[in-house]
Amino acid sequence: MPVRLVFLGPPGAGKGTQARILEQRFGVKQISSGDLLRANLAQGTELGRQAEQYMRRGELVPDSLVVAMIDRELQQHSGAFVIDGFPRTVAQAEALDRLLDEHGWPLDAAIHFQADRETLIARLSARWTNPRNGRTYNTLTNPPRVPGIDDEDGGPLVQREDDQPDTLAKRLEVFELQTQPVIEYYRKAGKLVEVDALASVDAVAARINKATGATASSEAR
Ligand code: AMP
């Protein structure tokens, strides 16, 4: 089982859900750039203050801020992680390669979650999020037992402000313009694994296990 992955894909493709599954099943630490930024915002840190306007507009937070944040996170995890939502620009991908080189932790694979725009919009308008830990529900496919309440911690769920139609359209556009080249970056590096994000949660999880297991065994040969 490889332990160093990045998850690439547009908002709503299921990256966070799959990262949490890997964390629960295999103890692989989930590092979610969006969750970390939202926690900084909620805590009113300097980083949160600097990131706020970009996030509100659905734009990317500047590379230098996000790279420094991920660097701090990586220091705390001894080489086993799945990074979800980062890198989102080629400059971030290059910076991540440098950081991983310094640690001697080569990436096992970059998983690309593929999905069409209409499905993503439908998914995100039905998404409810636990703001305390980033866990998500979908009122159509995976509703909480009590509407608006998290099954596990019993606290309120919210609809993210940046999942509203205008900001969402911007985030999808930013993905096409700025993150699509990152997919090519990993394809060229021979690390890219394509996943049909519209399959069921279990089918996507199985595909990731199979594909990344193959990566690990081919490295071992
Ligand atoms: P997410 O929850 O991954 O959709 O991220 C929410 C927002 O956080 C994005 O719309 C960006 O404003 C910001 N963000 C998250 N990850 C990154 C990243 N790798 N680079 C720049 N901005 C990011």
Coordinates of N, CA and C in Angstrom, one line a residue, residues 20-216:
R20 N -10.6 10.7 3.3 CA -11.1 10.3 4.7 C -11.2 8.7 4.7
I21 N -11.6 8.1 3.6 CA -11.7 6.6 3.6 C -10.3 6.0 3.8
L22 N -9.3 6.6 3.1 CA -7.9 6.1 3.2 C -7.4 6.3 4.6
E23 N -7.8 7.4 5.2 CA -7.3 7.7 6.6 C -7.9 6.7 7.5
Q24 N -9.2 6.4 7.4 CA -9.9 5.5 8.3 C -9.4 4.1 8.1
R25 N -9.2 3.7 6.8 CA -8.9 2.3 6.6 C -7.4 2.0 6.8
F26 N -6.6 2.9 6.4 CA -5.1 2.6 6.4 C -4.3 3.5 7.3
G27 N -4.9 4.4 8.0 CA -4.2 5.3 8.8 C -3.3 6.3 8.0
V28 N -3.6 6.5 6.8 CA -2.8 7.4 6.0 C -3.3 8.8 6.3
K29 N -2.5 9.7 6.7 CA -2.9 11.0 7.2 C -3.5 11.9 6.0
Q30 N -4.7 12.4 6.2 CA -5.3 13.3 5.2 C -4.8 14.7 5.5
I31 N -4.2 15.3 4.4 CA -3.9 16.7 4.5 C -4.7 17.4 3.5
S32 N -5.8 18.2 3.9 CA -6.7 18.9 3.0 C -6.4 20.4 3.0
S33 N -5.9 20.9 1.9 CA -5.6 22.3 1.9 C -6.8 23.2 2.1
G34 N -8.0 22.8 1.6 CA -9.2 23.6 1.8 C -9.6 23.6 3.3
D35 N -9.5 22.4 3.9 CA -9.9 22.3 5.4 C -8.9 23.1 6.2
L36 N -7.6 23.0 5.9 CA -6.6 23.7 6.7 C -6.9 25.2 6.5
L37 N -7.2 25.7 5.3 CA -7.4 27.1 5.1 C -8.6 27.6 5.9
R38 N -9.7 26.7 5.8 CA -11.0 27.1 6.5 C -10.7 27.1 8.0
A39 N -9.9 26.2 8.5 CA -9.6 26.2 10.0 C -8.8 27.5 10.3
N40 N -7.9 27.9 9.5 CA -7.2 29.2 9.7 C -8.1 30.4 9.7
L41 N -9.1 30.3 8.8 CA -10.1 31.4 8.7 C -10.9 31.5 10.0
A42 N -11.4 30.3 10.4 CA -12.2 30.2 11.6 C -11.5 30.7 12.9
Q43 N -10.2 30.4 12.9 CA -9.4 30.7 14.1 C -8.8 32.2 14.0
G44 N -9.1 32.8 12.9 CA -8.6 34.2 12.7 C -7.1 34.4 12.7
T45 N -6.4 33.4 12.2 CA -4.9 33.5 12.1 C -4.5 34.5 11.0
E46 N -3.2 34.8 11.0 CA -2.7 35.7 9.9 C -2.9 35.1 8.5
L47 N -2.7 33.8 8.4 CA -2.9 33.1 7.2 C -4.3 33.2 6.8
G48 N -5.2 32.9 7.7 CA -6.7 33.0 7.4 C -7.1 34.3 6.9
R49 N -6.5 35.4 7.5 CA -6.8 36.7 7.1 C -6.3 37.0 5.7
Q50 N -5.2 36.5 5.4 CA -4.6 36.7 4.1 C -5.3 35.9 3.0
A51 N -5.9 34.8 3.4 CA -6.5 33.9 2.4 C -8.0 34.2 2.2
E52 N -8.6 34.9 3.1 CA -10.1 35.1 3.1 C -10.7 35.6 1.8
Q53 N -10.1 36.7 1.3 CA -10.7 37.3 0.1 C -10.7 36.4 -1.1
Y54 N -9.6 35.7 -1.2 CA -9.4 34.8 -2.4 C -10.5 33.7 -2.3
M55 N -10.6 33.1 -1.1 CA -11.5 32.0 -0.9 C -13.0 32.4 -1.1
R56 N -13.3 33.6 -0.6 CA -14.6 34.1 -0.8 C -15.0 34.3 -2.3
R57 N -14.0 34.6 -3.1 CA -14.2 34.8 -4.5 C -14.1 33.6 -5.3
G58 N -13.6 32.5 -4.7 CA -13.5 31.2 -5.4 C -12.2 31.2 -6.2
E59 N -11.2 32.1 -5.8 CA -9.9 32.1 -6.5 C -8.9 31.4 -5.7
L60 N -7.8 31.1 -6.3 CA -6.7 30.4 -5.6 C -6.0 31.4 -4.6
V61 N -5.7 30.9 -3.5 CA -4.8 31.6 -2.5 C -3.4 31.6 -3.1
P62 N -2.6 32.7 -2.9 CA -1.3 32.7 -3.5 C -0.4 31.5 -3.2
D63 N 0.3 31.0 -4.2 CA 1.1 29.8 -4.0 C 2.0 29.8 -2.7
S64 N 2.7 31.0 -2.5 CA 3.7 31.0 -1.4 C 3.0 30.7 -0.1
L65 N 1.8 31.2 0.1 CA 1.0 31.0 1.4 C 0.7 29.5 1.5
V66 N 0.2 28.9 0.4 CA -0.3 27.5 0.5 C 0.9 26.6 0.6
V67 N 1.9 26.8 -0.1 CA 3.1 26.0 0.0 C 3.7 26.0 1.4
A68 N 3.8 27.1 2.0 CA 4.3 27.2 3.4 C 3.4 26.4 4.3
M69 N 2.1 26.5 4.1 CA 1.2 25.8 5.0 C 1.4 24.3 4.9
I70 N 1.5 23.8 3.6 CA 1.6 22.4 3.4 C 3.0 21.9 3.9
D71 N 4.0 22.7 3.8 CA 5.3 22.4 4.3 C 5.2 22.1 5.8
R72 N 4.6 23.0 6.5 CA 4.4 22.9 8.0 C 3.7 21.6 8.3
E73 N 2.7 21.2 7.5 CA 1.9 20.0 7.8 C 2.8 18.8 7.5
L74 N 3.5 18.8 6.4 CA 4.3 17.6 6.1 C 5.4 17.3 7.2
Q75 N 5.9 18.4 7.8 CA 6.9 18.2 8.9 C 6.3 17.3 10.0
Q76 N 5.0 17.4 10.1 CA 4.4 16.7 11.3 C 4.0 15.3 11.0
H77 N 4.2 14.8 9.7 CA 3.7 13.5 9.3 C 4.9 12.7 8.7
S78 N 5.2 11.6 9.3 CA 6.5 11.0 9.0 C 6.4 10.2 7.6
G79 N 6.0 10.9 6.6 CA 6.1 10.3 5.3 C 4.9 9.5 4.8
A80 N 3.8 9.5 5.5 CA 2.6 8.8 5.1 C 1.4 9.8 5.0
F81 N 0.9 10.1 3.8 CA -0.1 11.1 3.7 C -0.8 11.0 2.4
V82 N -2.0 11.6 2.4 CA -2.7 11.9 1.1 C -3.1 13.4 1.1
I83 N -2.6 14.1 0.2 CA -2.8 15.5 0.1 C -4.0 15.8 -0.8
D84 N -5.0 16.4 -0.3 CA -6.3 16.6 -1.1 C -6.5 18.0 -1.3
G85 N -6.6 18.4 -2.6 CA -6.8 19.8 -3.0 C -5.5 20.6 -3.2
F86 N -4.3 19.9 -3.2 CA -3.0 20.5 -3.4 C -2.2 19.5 -4.1
P87 N -1.4 19.8 -5.1 CA -1.2 21.1 -5.7 C -2.3 21.5 -6.7
R88 N -2.5 22.8 -6.8 CA -3.5 23.3 -7.8 C -2.9 24.1 -8.8
T89 N -1.6 24.4 -8.8 CA -0.9 25.1 -9.9 C 0.4 24.3 -10.1
V90 N 1.0 24.5 -11.3 CA 2.3 23.9 -11.6 C 3.3 24.3 -10.6
A91 N 3.3 25.6 -10.3 CA 4.3 26.1 -9.3 C 4.2 25.4 -8.0
Q92 N 2.9 25.1 -7.5 CA 2.8 24.3 -6.3 C 3.3 22.9 -6.5
A93 N 3.0 22.3 -7.6 CA 3.5 20.9 -7.9 C 5.0 20.9 -7.8
E94 N 5.7 21.9 -8.4 CA 7.1 21.9 -8.4 C 7.7 22.1 -7.0
A95 N 7.0 23.0 -6.2 CA 7.4 23.2 -4.9 C 7.2 21.9 -4.0
L96 N 6.1 21.2 -4.3 CA 5.9 19.9 -3.5 C 7.0 18.9 -3.9
D97 N 7.4 18.8 -5.1 CA 8.5 17.9 -5.5 C 9.7 18.3 -4.8
R98 N 10.0 19.6 -4.7 CA 11.2 20.0 -3.9 C 11.2 19.6 -2.5
L99 N 10.0 19.8 -1.8 CA 9.8 19.5 -0.4 C 10.0 18.0 -0.2
L100 N 9.3 17.2 -1.1 CA 9.4 15.7 -0.9 C 10.8 15.2 -1.2
D101 N 11.5 15.8 -2.1 CA 12.9 15.5 -2.4 C 13.7 15.7 -1.1
E102 N 13.5 16.9 -0.5 CA 14.3 17.2 0.7 C 14.1 16.1 1.8
H103 N 12.8 15.6 1.9 CA 12.5 14.7 2.9 C 12.9 13.2 2.5
G104 N 13.2 13.1 1.2 CA 13.4 11.7 0.7 C 12.1 10.9 0.6
W105 N 11.0 11.5 0.3 CA 9.7 10.9 0.3 C 9.1 11.0 -1.1
P106 N 9.5 10.1 -2.1 CA 8.9 10.3 -3.4 C 7.4 10.0 -3.4
L107 N 6.7 10.7 -4.2 CA 5.3 10.5 -4.3 C 5.0 9.2 -5.0
D108 N 4.0 8.5 -4.5 CA 3.6 7.2 -5.2 C 2.7 7.4 -6.4
A109 N 1.7 8.3 -6.3 CA 0.8 8.6 -7.4 C 0.1 9.9 -7.2
A110 N -0.4 10.4 -8.4 CA -1.3 11.6 -8.4 C -2.6 11.0 -8.9
I111 N -3.6 11.1 -8.1 CA -4.9 10.5 -8.6 C -5.8 11.6 -9.1
H112 N -6.2 11.5 -10.4 CA -7.0 12.5 -11.0 C -8.5 12.0 -11.0
F113 N -9.3 12.8 -10.3 CA -10.8 12.5 -10.2 C -11.5 13.2 -11.4
Q114 N -12.0 12.4 -12.3 CA -12.6 13.0 -13.5 C -14.1 13.0 -13.4
A115 N -14.7 14.2 -13.7 CA -16.1 14.3 -13.6 C -16.6 15.5 -14.5
D116 N -17.8 15.4 -15.0 CA -18.3 16.5 -15.8 C -18.9 17.6 -15.0
R117 N -19.0 18.8 -15.6 CA -19.4 20.0 -14.9 C -20.8 19.9 -14.3
E118 N -21.8 19.4 -15.1 CA -23.2 19.3 -14.7 C -23.3 18.5 -13.4
T119 N -22.6 17.3 -13.4 CA -22.7 16.5 -12.2 C -22.1 17.1 -11.0
L120 N -21.0 17.9 -11.2 CA -20.3 18.5 -10.1 C -21.2 19.6 -9.5
I121 N -21.9 20.3 -10.4 CA -22.8 21.4 -9.9 C -23.9 20.8 -9.1
A122 N -24.5 19.7 -9.6 CA -25.6 19.0 -8.9 C -25.1 18.5 -7.6
R123 N -24.0 17.9 -7.5 CA -23.4 17.3 -6.3 C -23.2 18.4 -5.2
L124 N -22.6 19.5 -5.7 CA -22.2 20.6 -4.7 C -23.5 21.3 -4.2
S125 N -24.5 21.4 -5.0 CA -25.7 22.1 -4.5 C -26.4 21.2 -3.4
A126 N -26.1 19.9 -3.4 CA -26.7 19.1 -2.4 C -25.7 18.7 -1.3
R127 N -24.6 19.4 -1.2 CA -23.5 19.1 -0.3 C -23.7 19.9 1.1
W128 N -23.7 19.2 2.2 CA -23.7 19.8 3.5 C -22.4 19.3 4.2
T129 N -21.8 20.3 4.9 CA -20.5 20.0 5.4 C -20.5 20.2 6.9
N130 N -19.7 19.4 7.6 CA -19.5 19.6 9.1 C -18.3 20.6 9.1
P131 N -18.5 21.8 9.6 CA -17.5 22.8 9.6 C -16.3 22.5 10.6
R132 N -16.6 21.6 11.5 CA -15.6 21.3 12.5 C -14.5 20.3 12.0
N133 N -14.9 19.4 11.1 CA -13.9 18.5 10.6 C -13.9 18.2 9.1
G134 N -14.7 19.0 8.4 CA -14.7 18.8 6.9 C -15.5 17.7 6.4
R135 N -16.1 16.8 7.2 CA -16.9 15.7 6.7 C -18.1 16.2 5.9
T136 N -18.4 15.5 4.8 CA -19.5 16.0 4.0 C -20.6 14.9 3.8
Y137 N -21.8 15.4 3.6 CA -23.0 14.6 3.3 C -23.5 15.1 2.0
N138 N -24.4 14.3 1.3 CA -25.1 14.8 0.1 C -26.6 14.4 0.3
T139 N -27.4 15.4 0.3 CA -28.8 15.2 0.6 C -29.5 14.2 -0.3
L140 N -29.0 14.0 -1.5 CA -29.6 13.1 -2.5 C -29.0 11.7 -2.3
T141 N -27.7 11.6 -2.2 CA -27.0 10.2 -2.2 C -26.6 9.7 -0.9
N142 N -26.3 10.6 0.1 CA -25.7 10.2 1.3 C -26.2 11.2 2.4
P143 N -27.5 11.2 2.7 CA -28.0 12.2 3.6 C -27.7 11.9 5.1
P144 N -27.6 12.9 5.9 CA -27.4 12.6 7.4 C -28.7 12.0 7.9
R145 N -28.6 11.3 9.1 CA -29.8 10.7 9.6 C -30.9 11.8 10.0
V146 N -30.4 12.9 10.6 CA -31.3 14.0 10.9 C -30.9 15.2 10.0
P147 N -31.8 15.7 9.2 CA -31.4 16.8 8.3 C -30.6 17.9 9.0
G148 N -29.5 18.3 8.5 CA -28.7 19.5 9.0 C -27.9 19.1 10.3
I149 N -27.8 17.8 10.7 CA -27.1 17.4 11.9 C -26.1 16.3 11.5
D150 N -24.9 16.5 12.0 CA -23.9 15.4 11.7 C -24.2 14.2 12.5
D151 N -24.1 13.0 11.8 CA -24.4 11.7 12.4 C -23.5 11.4 13.6
E152 N -22.2 11.8 13.5 CA -21.3 11.4 14.5 C -21.1 12.4 15.6
D153 N -20.9 13.7 15.4 CA -20.7 14.6 16.5 C -22.0 15.3 16.9
G154 N -23.1 15.1 16.2 CA -24.4 15.7 16.6 C -24.5 17.2 16.5
G155 N -23.4 17.8 15.9 CA -23.4 19.3 15.7 C -24.0 19.7 14.4
P156 N -24.2 21.0 14.1 CA -24.9 21.4 12.9 C -24.0 21.2 11.6
L157 N -24.7 21.0 10.5 CA -24.0 21.0 9.2 C -24.3 22.3 8.5
V158 N -23.4 22.7 7.6 CA -23.7 24.0 6.9 C -23.5 23.8 5.4
Q159 N -24.1 24.7 4.6 CA -23.8 24.7 3.2 C -22.7 25.7 3.0
R160 N -21.5 25.3 2.4 CA -20.4 26.2 2.3 C -20.8 27.4 1.4
E161 N -20.4 28.6 1.8 CA -20.7 29.8 1.1 C -20.1 29.7 -0.3
D162 N -18.9 29.1 -0.5 CA -18.3 29.0 -1.8 C -18.8 27.9 -2.6
D163 N -19.8 27.1 -2.1 CA -20.6 26.1 -3.0 C -21.8 26.8 -3.6
Q164 N -22.0 28.1 -3.3 CA -23.2 28.8 -4.0 C -22.8 29.0 -5.4
P165 N -23.9 29.1 -6.3 CA -23.7 29.0 -7.8 C -22.6 29.9 -8.3
D166 N -22.6 31.2 -8.0 CA -21.6 32.1 -8.6 C -20.1 31.7 -8.3
T167 N -19.9 31.5 -7.0 CA -18.5 31.2 -6.6 C -18.1 29.8 -7.1
L168 N -19.1 28.9 -7.2 CA -18.8 27.6 -7.7 C -18.4 27.6 -9.1
A169 N -19.1 28.5 -9.9 CA -18.8 28.6 -11.3 C -17.3 29.1 -11.5
K170 N -17.0 30.0 -10.6 CA -15.6 30.6 -10.6 C -14.6 29.5 -10.3
R171 N -14.9 28.7 -9.3 CA -14.0 27.6 -8.8 C -13.8 26.6 -9.9
L172 N -14.8 26.3 -10.7 CA -14.7 25.3 -11.8 C -13.8 25.9 -12.9
E173 N -14.0 27.2 -13.1 CA -13.2 27.9 -14.2 C -11.7 27.9 -13.8
V174 N -11.5 28.2 -12.5 CA -10.1 28.3 -12.0 C -9.5 26.9 -12.1
F175 N -10.3 25.8 -11.9 CA -9.7 24.5 -12.0 C -9.3 24.2 -13.5
E176 N -10.2 24.6 -14.4 CA -9.8 24.4 -15.8 C -8.5 25.1 -16.2
L177 N -8.5 26.4 -15.8 CA -7.3 27.2 -16.2 C -6.0 26.9 -15.5
Q178 N -6.1 26.7 -14.2 CA -4.9 26.7 -13.4 C -4.5 25.2 -13.0
T179 N -5.5 24.3 -12.8 CA -5.1 23.0 -12.3 C -5.0 22.0 -13.4
Q180 N -5.7 22.2 -14.5 CA -5.6 21.2 -15.6 C -4.1 21.0 -16.0
P181 N -3.3 22.1 -16.0 CA -1.9 21.8 -16.4 C -1.1 21.0 -15.3
V182 N -1.6 20.9 -14.1 CA -1.0 20.1 -13.1 C -1.2 18.6 -13.4
I183 N -2.3 18.3 -14.0 CA -2.6 16.9 -14.4 C -1.6 16.5 -15.5
E184 N -1.3 17.4 -16.4 CA -0.3 17.1 -17.5 C 1.1 16.9 -16.8
Y185 N 1.4 17.8 -15.8 CA 2.7 17.7 -15.1 C 2.9 16.3 -14.6
Y186 N 1.9 15.7 -13.9 CA 2.0 14.4 -13.3 C 2.0 13.3 -14.4
R187 N 1.2 13.6 -15.5 CA 1.2 12.6 -16.6 C 2.6 12.4 -17.1
K188 N 3.3 13.6 -17.4 CA 4.6 13.5 -17.9 C 5.6 12.8 -16.9
A189 N 5.3 13.0 -15.6 CA 6.2 12.4 -14.6 C 5.9 10.9 -14.5
G190 N 4.9 10.4 -15.2 CA 4.5 9.0 -15.1 C 3.8 8.6 -13.8
K191 N 3.2 9.6 -13.1 CA 2.6 9.4 -11.8 C 1.1 9.4 -11.8
L192 N 0.5 9.7 -13.0 CA -0.9 10.0 -13.0 C -1.7 8.8 -13.1
V193 N -2.8 8.7 -12.2 CA -3.8 7.6 -12.2 C -5.1 8.3 -12.4
E194 N -5.8 7.9 -13.5 CA -7.2 8.5 -13.8 C -8.2 7.7 -13.1
V195 N -9.2 8.3 -12.5 CA -10.3 7.7 -11.8 C -11.6 8.3 -12.2
D196 N -12.6 7.4 -12.5 CA -13.9 7.9 -12.9 C -14.6 8.3 -11.6
A197 N -14.7 9.6 -11.4 CA -15.2 10.1 -10.1 C -16.7 10.0 -10.0
L198 N -17.4 9.6 -11.1 CA -18.8 9.5 -11.1 C -19.3 8.1 -10.7
A199 N -18.3 7.2 -10.5 CA -18.7 5.8 -10.0 C -19.1 5.9 -8.5
S200 N -19.6 4.8 -8.0 CA -20.0 4.9 -6.6 C -18.8 5.1 -5.7
V201 N -19.0 5.6 -4.4 CA -17.9 5.8 -3.5 C -17.1 4.5 -3.3
D202 N -17.7 3.4 -3.2 CA -17.0 2.1 -3.0 C -16.2 1.8 -4.2
A203 N -16.8 2.0 -5.4 CA -16.1 1.7 -6.7 C -14.8 2.6 -6.8
V204 N -15.0 3.8 -6.5 CA -13.8 4.7 -6.6 C -12.7 4.3 -5.6
A205 N -13.1 4.0 -4.4 CA -12.2 3.6 -3.4 C -11.4 2.3 -3.9
A206 N -12.2 1.4 -4.4 CA -11.5 0.1 -4.9 C -10.5 0.4 -6.1
R207 N -10.9 1.3 -6.9 CA -10.1 1.7 -8.1 C -8.8 2.3 -7.6
I208 N -8.9 3.2 -6.6 CA -7.7 3.8 -6.0 C -6.8 2.8 -5.4
N209 N -7.4 1.9 -4.6 CA -6.5 0.8 -4.0 C -5.8 0.0 -5.0
K210 N -6.6 -0.4 -6.1 CA -6.0 -1.2 -7.1 C -4.8 -0.5 -7.8
A211 N -5.2 0.7 -8.2 CA -4.2 1.5 -9.0 C -2.9 1.8 -8.2
T212 N -3.1 2.2 -6.9 CA -2.0 2.6 -6.2 C -1.2 1.4 -5.7
G213 N -1.9 0.3 -5.4 CA -1.2 -0.9 -5.1 C -0.3 -1.3 -6.2
A214 N -0.8 -1.2 -7.5 CA 0.1 -1.5 -8.7 C 1.3 -0.6 -8.7
T215 N 1.1 0.7 -8.3 CA 2.2 1.6 -8.3 C 3.3 1.2 -7.3
A216 N 2.8 0.7 -6.1 CA 3.7 0.3 -5.1 C 4.5 -0.9 -5.5

